[in-house]
C-alpha atoms as an extended CHARMM CRD file, in Angstrom:
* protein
*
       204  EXT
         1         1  UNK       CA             23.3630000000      -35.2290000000       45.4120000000  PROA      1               0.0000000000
         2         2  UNK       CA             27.0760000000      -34.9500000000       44.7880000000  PROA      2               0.0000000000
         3         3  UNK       CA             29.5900000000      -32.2740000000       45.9540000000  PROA      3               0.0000000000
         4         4  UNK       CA             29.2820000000      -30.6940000000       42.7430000000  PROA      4               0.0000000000
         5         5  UNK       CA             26.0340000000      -30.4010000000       42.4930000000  PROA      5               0.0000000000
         6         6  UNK       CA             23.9300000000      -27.6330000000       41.6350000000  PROA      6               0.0000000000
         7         7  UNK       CA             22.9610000000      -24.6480000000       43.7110000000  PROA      7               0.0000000000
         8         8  UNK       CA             20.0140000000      -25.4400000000       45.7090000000  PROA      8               0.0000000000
         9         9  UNK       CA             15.9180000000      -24.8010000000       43.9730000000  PROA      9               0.0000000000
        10        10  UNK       CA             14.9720000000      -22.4200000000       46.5330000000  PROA      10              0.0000000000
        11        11  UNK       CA             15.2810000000      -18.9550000000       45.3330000000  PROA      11              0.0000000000
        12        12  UNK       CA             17.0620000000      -16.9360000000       48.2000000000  PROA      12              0.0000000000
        13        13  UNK       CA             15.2490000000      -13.4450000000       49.1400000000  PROA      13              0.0000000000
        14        14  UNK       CA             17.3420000000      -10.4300000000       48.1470000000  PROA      14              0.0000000000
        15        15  UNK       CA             20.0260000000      -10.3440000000       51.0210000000  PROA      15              0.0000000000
        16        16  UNK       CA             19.4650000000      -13.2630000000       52.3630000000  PROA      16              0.0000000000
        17        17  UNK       CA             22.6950000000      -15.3320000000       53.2880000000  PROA      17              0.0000000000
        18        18  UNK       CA             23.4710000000      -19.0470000000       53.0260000000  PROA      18              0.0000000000
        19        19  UNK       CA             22.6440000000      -21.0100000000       56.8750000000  PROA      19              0.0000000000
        20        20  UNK       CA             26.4040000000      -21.6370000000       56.9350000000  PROA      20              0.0000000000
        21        21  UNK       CA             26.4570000000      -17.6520000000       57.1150000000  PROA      21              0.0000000000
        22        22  UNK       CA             26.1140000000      -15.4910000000       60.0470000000  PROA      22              0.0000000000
        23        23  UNK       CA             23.5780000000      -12.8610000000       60.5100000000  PROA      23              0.0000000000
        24        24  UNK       CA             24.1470000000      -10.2140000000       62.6650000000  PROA      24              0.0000000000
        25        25  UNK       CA             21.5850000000       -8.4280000000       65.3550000000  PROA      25              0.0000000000
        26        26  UNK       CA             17.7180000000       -8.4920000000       65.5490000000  PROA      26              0.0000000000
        27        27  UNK       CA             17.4370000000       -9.9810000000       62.0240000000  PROA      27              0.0000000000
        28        28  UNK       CA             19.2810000000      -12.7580000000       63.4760000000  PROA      28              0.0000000000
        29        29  UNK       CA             16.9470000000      -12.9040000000       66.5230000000  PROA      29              0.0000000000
        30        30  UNK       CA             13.6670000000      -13.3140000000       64.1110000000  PROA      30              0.0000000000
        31        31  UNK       CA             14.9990000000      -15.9740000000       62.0140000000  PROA      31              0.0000000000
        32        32  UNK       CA             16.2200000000      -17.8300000000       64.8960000000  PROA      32              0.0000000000
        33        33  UNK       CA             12.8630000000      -17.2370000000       67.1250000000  PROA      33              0.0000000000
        34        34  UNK       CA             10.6230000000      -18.3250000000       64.1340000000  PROA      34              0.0000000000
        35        35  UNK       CA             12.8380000000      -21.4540000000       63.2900000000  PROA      35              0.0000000000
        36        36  UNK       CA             11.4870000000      -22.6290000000       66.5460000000  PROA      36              0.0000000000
        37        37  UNK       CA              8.1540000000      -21.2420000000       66.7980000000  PROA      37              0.0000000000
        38        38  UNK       CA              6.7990000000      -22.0350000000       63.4520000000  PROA      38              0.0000000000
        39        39  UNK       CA              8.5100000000      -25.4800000000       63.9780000000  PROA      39              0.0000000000
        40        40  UNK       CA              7.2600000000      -26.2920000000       67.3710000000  PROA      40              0.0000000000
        41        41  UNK       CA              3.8830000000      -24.9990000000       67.1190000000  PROA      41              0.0000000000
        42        42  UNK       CA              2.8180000000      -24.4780000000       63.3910000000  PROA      42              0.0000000000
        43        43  UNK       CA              3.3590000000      -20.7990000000       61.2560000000  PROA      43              0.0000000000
        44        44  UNK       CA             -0.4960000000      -19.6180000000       61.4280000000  PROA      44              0.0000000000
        45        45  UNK       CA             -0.6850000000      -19.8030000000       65.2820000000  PROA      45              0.0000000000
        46        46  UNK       CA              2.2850000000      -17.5630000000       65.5950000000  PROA      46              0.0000000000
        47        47  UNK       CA              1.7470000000      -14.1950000000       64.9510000000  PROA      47              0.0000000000
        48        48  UNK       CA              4.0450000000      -11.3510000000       64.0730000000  PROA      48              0.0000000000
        49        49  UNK       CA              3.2500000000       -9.1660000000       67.6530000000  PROA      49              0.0000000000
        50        50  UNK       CA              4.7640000000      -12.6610000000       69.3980000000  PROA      50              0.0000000000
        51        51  UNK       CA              7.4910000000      -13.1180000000       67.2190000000  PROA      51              0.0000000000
        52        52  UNK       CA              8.3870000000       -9.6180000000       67.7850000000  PROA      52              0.0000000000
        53        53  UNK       CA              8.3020000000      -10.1700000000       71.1430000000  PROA      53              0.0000000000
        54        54  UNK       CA             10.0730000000      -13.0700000000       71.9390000000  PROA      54              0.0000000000
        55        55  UNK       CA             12.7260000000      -12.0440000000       69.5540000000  PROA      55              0.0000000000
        56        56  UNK       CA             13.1620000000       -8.6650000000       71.2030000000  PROA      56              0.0000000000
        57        57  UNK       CA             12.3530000000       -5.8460000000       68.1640000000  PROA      57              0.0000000000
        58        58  UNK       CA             10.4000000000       -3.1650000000       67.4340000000  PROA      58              0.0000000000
        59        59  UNK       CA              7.9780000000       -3.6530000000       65.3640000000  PROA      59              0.0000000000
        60        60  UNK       CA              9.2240000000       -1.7980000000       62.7270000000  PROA      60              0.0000000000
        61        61  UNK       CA             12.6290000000       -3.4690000000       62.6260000000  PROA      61              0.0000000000
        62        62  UNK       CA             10.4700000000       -6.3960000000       61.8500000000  PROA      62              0.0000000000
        63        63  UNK       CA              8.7030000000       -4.7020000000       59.1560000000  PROA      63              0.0000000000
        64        64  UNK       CA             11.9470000000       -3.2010000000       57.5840000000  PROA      64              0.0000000000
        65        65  UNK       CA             13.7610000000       -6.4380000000       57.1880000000  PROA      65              0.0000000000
        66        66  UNK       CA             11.0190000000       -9.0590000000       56.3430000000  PROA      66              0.0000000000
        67        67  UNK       CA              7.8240000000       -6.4830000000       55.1610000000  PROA      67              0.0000000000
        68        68  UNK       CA              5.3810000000       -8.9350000000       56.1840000000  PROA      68              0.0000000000
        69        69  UNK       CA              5.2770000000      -12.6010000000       58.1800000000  PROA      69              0.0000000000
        70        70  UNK       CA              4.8530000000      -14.2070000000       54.7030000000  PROA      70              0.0000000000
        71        71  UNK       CA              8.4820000000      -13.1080000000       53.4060000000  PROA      71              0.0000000000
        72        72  UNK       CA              9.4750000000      -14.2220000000       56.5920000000  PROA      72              0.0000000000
        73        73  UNK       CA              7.9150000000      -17.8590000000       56.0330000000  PROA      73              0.0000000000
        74        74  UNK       CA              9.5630000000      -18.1700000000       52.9780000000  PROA      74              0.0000000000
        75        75  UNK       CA             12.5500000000      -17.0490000000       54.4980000000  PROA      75              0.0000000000
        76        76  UNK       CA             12.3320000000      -19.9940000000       57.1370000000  PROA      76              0.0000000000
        77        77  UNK       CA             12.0280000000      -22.5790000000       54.5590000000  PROA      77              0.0000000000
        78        78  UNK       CA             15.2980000000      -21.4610000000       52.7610000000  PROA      78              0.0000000000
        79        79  UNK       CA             17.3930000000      -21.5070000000       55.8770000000  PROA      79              0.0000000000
        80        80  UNK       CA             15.9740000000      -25.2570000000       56.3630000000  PROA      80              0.0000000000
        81        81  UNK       CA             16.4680000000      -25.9690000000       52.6760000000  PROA      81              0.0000000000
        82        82  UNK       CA             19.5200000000      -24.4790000000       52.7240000000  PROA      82              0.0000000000
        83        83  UNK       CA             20.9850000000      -26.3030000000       56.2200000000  PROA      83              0.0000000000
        84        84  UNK       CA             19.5440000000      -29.7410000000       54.4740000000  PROA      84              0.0000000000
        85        85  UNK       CA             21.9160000000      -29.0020000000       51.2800000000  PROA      85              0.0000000000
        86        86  UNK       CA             24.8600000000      -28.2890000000       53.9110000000  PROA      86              0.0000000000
        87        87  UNK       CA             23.9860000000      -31.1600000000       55.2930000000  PROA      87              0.0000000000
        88        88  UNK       CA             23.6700000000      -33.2400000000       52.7610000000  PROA      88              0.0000000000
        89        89  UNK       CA             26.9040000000      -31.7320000000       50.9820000000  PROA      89              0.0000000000
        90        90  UNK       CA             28.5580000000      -33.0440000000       53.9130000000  PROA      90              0.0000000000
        91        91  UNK       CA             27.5720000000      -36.1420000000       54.0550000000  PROA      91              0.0000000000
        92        92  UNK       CA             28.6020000000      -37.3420000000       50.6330000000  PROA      92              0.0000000000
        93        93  UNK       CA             31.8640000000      -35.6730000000       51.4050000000  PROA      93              0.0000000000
        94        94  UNK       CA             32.2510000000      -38.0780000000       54.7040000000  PROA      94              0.0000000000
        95        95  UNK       CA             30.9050000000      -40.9950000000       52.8790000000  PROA      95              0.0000000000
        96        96  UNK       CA             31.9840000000      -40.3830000000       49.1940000000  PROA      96              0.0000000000
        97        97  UNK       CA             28.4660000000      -40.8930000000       48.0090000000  PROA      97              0.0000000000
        98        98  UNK       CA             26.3780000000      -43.7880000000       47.0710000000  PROA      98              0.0000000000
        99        99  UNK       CA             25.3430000000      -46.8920000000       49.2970000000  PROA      99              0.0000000000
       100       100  UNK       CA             27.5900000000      -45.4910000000       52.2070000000  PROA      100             0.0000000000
       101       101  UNK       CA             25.8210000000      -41.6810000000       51.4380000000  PROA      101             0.0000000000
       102       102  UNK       CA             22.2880000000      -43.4100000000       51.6900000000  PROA      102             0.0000000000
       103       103  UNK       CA             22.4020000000      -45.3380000000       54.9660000000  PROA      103             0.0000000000
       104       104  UNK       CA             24.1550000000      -42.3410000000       56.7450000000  PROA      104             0.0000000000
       105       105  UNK       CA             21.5140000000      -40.6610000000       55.6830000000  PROA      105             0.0000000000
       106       106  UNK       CA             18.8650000000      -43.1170000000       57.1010000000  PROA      106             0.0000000000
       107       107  UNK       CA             21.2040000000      -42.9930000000       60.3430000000  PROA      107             0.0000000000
       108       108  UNK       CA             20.7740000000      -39.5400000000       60.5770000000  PROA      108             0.0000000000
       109       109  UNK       CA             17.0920000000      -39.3570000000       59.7920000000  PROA      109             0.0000000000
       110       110  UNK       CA             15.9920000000      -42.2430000000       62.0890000000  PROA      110             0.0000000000
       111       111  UNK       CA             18.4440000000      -39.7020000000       65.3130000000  PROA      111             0.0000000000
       112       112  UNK       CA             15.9090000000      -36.7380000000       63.8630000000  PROA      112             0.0000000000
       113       113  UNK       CA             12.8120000000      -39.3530000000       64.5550000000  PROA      113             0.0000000000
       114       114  UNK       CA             13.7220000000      -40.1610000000       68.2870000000  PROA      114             0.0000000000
       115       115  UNK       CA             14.5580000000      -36.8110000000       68.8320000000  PROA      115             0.0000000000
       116       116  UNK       CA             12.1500000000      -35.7700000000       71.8440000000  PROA      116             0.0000000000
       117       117  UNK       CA             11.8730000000      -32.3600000000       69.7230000000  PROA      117             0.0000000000
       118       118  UNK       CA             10.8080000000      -34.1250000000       66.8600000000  PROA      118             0.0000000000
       119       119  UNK       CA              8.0500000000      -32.4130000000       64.7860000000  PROA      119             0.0000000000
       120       120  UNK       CA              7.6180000000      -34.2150000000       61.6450000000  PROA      120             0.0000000000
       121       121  UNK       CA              8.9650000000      -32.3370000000       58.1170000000  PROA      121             0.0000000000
       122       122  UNK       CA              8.8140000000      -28.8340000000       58.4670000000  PROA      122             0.0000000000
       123       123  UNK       CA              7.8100000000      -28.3850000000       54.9320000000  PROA      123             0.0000000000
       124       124  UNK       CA              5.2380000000      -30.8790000000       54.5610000000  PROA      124             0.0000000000
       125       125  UNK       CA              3.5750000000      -29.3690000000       57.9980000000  PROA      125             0.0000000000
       126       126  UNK       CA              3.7420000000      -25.6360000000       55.7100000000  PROA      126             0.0000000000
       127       127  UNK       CA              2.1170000000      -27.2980000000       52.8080000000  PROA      127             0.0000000000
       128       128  UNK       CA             -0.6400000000      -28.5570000000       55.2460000000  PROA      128             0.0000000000
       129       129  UNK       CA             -0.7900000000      -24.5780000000       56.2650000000  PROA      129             0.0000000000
       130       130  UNK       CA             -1.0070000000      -23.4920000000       53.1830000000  PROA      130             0.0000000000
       131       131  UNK       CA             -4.1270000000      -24.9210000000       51.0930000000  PROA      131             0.0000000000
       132       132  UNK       CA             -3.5730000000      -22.7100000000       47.5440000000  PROA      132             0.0000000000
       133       133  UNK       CA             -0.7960000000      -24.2100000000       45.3690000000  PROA      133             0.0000000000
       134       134  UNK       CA             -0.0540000000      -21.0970000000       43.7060000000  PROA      134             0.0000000000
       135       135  UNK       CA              1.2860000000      -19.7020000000       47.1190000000  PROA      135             0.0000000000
       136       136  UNK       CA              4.8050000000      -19.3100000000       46.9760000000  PROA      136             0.0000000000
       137       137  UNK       CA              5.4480000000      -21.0190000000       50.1550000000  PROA      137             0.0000000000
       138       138  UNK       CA              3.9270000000      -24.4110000000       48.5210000000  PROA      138             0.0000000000
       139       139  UNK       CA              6.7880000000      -23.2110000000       45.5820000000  PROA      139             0.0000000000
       140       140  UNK       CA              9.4430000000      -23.1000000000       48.2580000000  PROA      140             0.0000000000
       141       141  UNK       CA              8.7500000000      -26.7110000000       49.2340000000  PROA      141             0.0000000000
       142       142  UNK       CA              7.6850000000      -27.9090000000       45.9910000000  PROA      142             0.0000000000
       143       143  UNK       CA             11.6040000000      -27.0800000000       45.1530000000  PROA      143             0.0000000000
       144       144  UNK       CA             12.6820000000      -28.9390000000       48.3020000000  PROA      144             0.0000000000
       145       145  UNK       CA             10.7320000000      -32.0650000000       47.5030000000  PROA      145             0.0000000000
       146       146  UNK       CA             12.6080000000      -31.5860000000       43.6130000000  PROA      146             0.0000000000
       147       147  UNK       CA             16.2960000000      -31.1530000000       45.4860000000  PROA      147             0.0000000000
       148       148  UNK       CA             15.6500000000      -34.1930000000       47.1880000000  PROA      148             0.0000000000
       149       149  UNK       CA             14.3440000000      -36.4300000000       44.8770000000  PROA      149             0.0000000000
       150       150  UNK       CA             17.3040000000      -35.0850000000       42.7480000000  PROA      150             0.0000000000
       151       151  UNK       CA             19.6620000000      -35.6200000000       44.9270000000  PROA      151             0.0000000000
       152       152  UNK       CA             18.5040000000      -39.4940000000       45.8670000000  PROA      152             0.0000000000
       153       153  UNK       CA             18.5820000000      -40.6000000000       42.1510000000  PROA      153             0.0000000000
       154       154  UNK       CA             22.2820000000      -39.4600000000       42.5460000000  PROA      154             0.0000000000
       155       155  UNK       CA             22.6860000000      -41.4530000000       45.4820000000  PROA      155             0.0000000000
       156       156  UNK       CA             21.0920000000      -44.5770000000       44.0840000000  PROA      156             0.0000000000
       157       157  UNK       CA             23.0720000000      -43.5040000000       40.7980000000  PROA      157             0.0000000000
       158       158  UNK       CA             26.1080000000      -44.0500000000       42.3530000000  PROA      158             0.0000000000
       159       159  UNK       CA             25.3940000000      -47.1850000000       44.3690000000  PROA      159             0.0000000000
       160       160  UNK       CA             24.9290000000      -48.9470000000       41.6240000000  PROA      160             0.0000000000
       161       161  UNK       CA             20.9890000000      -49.4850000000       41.1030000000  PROA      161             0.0000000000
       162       162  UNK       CA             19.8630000000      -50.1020000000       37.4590000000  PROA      162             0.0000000000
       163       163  UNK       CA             16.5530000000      -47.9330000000       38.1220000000  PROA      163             0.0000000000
       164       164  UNK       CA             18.0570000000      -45.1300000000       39.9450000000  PROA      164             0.0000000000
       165       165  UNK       CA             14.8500000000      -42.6870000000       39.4440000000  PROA      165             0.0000000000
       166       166  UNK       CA             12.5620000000      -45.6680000000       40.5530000000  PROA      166             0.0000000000
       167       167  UNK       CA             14.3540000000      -46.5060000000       43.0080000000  PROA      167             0.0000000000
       168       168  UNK       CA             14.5730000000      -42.3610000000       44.4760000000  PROA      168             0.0000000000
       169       169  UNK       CA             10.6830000000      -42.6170000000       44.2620000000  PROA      169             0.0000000000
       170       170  UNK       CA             10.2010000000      -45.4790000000       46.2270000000  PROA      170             0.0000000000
       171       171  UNK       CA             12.8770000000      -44.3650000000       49.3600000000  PROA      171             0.0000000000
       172       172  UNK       CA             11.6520000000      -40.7480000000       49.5480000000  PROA      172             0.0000000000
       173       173  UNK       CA              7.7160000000      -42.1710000000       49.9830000000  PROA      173             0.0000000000
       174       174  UNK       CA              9.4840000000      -44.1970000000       52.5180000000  PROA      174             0.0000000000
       175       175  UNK       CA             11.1320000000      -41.4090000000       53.9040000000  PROA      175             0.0000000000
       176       176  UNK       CA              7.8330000000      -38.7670000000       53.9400000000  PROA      176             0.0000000000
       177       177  UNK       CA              5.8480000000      -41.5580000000       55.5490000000  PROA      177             0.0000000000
       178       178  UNK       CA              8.6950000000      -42.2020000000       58.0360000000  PROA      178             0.0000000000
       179       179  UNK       CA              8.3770000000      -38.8490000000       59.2400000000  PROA      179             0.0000000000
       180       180  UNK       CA              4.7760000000      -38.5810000000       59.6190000000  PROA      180             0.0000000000
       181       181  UNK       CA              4.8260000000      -42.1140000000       61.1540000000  PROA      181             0.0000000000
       182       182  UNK       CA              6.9160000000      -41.1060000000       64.0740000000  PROA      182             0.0000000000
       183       183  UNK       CA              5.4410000000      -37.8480000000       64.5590000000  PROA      183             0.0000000000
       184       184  UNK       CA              2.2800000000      -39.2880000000       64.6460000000  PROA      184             0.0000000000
       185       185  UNK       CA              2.7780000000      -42.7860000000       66.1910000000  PROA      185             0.0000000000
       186       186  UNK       CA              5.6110000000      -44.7400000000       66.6010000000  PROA      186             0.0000000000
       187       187  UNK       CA              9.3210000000      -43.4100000000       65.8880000000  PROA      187             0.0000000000
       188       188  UNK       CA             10.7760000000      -47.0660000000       66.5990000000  PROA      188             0.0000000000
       189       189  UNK       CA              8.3810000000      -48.7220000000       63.9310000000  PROA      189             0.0000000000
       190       190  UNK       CA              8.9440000000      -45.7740000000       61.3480000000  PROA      190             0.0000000000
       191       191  UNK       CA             12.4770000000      -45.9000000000       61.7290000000  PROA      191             0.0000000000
       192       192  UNK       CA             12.3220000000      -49.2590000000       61.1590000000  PROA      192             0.0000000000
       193       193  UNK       CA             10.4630000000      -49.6020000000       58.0950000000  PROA      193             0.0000000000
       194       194  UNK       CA             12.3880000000      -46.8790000000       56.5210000000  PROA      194             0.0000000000
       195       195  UNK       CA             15.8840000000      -48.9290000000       57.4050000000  PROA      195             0.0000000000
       196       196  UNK       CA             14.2530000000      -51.9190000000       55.4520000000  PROA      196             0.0000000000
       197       197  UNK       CA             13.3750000000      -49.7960000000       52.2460000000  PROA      197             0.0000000000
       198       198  UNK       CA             17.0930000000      -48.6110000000       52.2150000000  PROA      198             0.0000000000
       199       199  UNK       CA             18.0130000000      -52.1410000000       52.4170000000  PROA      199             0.0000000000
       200       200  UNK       CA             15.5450000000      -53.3720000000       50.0540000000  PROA      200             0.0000000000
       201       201  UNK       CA             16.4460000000      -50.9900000000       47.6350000000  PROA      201             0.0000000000
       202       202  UNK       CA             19.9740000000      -50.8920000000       47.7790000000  PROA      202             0.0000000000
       203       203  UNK       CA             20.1900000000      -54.6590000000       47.6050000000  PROA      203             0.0000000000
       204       204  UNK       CA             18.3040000000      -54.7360000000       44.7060000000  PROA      204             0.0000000000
């Protein structure tokens, strides 16, 4: 992706700000305390009497802002769309895109890996909750997966590969297995094998 690229897939909910946007009060409270619960311990486990609860709201200040738990899935997965396009938007700003963009992005991927709070993708483990394809939620990271691939044939664009699209294919299997590899097993070996992709790839 480039600093000038487009707006990001994900459709926002009516009202719903950018993550690089404050949100005021118990709203506030329910995105933040289902960030970490449906991260941590999966979206169908956690029900809406907990995460009103925990985030400290009646239940029908829940109801009038999200309407049910499934706006407030999809709601999730646009503030961590959104915070990966901040990210990312940064990134190529600090590096000025290309080779430099796409190993400070494997730097910063293999820090998520060790990361004791490390979870594996947060919208691959919604797809896995989420069976029907016609759900919106597997929409929501459909569009994520499209951003990213998107915004790696940039990257590859601009550091000079003569198969950028190929070459966008091959890193983000790289990077999907990465994460599932150190979720799953072992975060030294992922991060590892996704370092030598970038390499491979770059150098070729």
């Amino acid at each position: 992706m480039t600093v000038d690229s487009p707006p990001p897939a994900v459709q926002r909910l009516p009202g719903r700000p950018r993550a690089d946007q404050t949100t005021p009060g118990a709203r506030a409270r329910v995105l933040t305390t289902a960030d970490r619960l449906f991260y941590d311990e999966g979206i169908r486990v956690v029900g809406v009497d907990r995460l009103i609860a925990e985030a400290s709201v009646t239940k029908a200040t829940f109801y009038k802002h999200f309407g049910a738990k499934d706006t407030l899935v999809l709601e999730y997965l646009g503030i961590r769309h959104d915070r990966a396009v901040t990210e990312m938007e940064a990134l190529v700003a600090s590096t000025g895109g290309g080779r430099a963009a796409v190993l400070a992005f494997v730097d910063g991927t293999v820090a998520q890996l060790q990361s004791p709070r490390f979870r594996g993708s947060a919208f691959a483990n919604a797809a896995a909750e989420f069976s029907d394809p016609t759900h919106p939620v597997r929409a929501a990271v459909s569009e994520h997966q499209e951003w990213l691939t998107d915004t790696l044939v940039d990257l590859f664009k601009d550091a000079g590969s003569p198969m950028p699209g190929d070459a966008a294919d091959d890193f983000l299997l790289a990077f999907d297995g990465a994460l599932v590899g150190a979720y799953c097993g072992d975060a030294i070996a992922a991060s590892a094998a996704l370092r030598r992709t970038a390499e491979r790839l770059l150098a070729a």
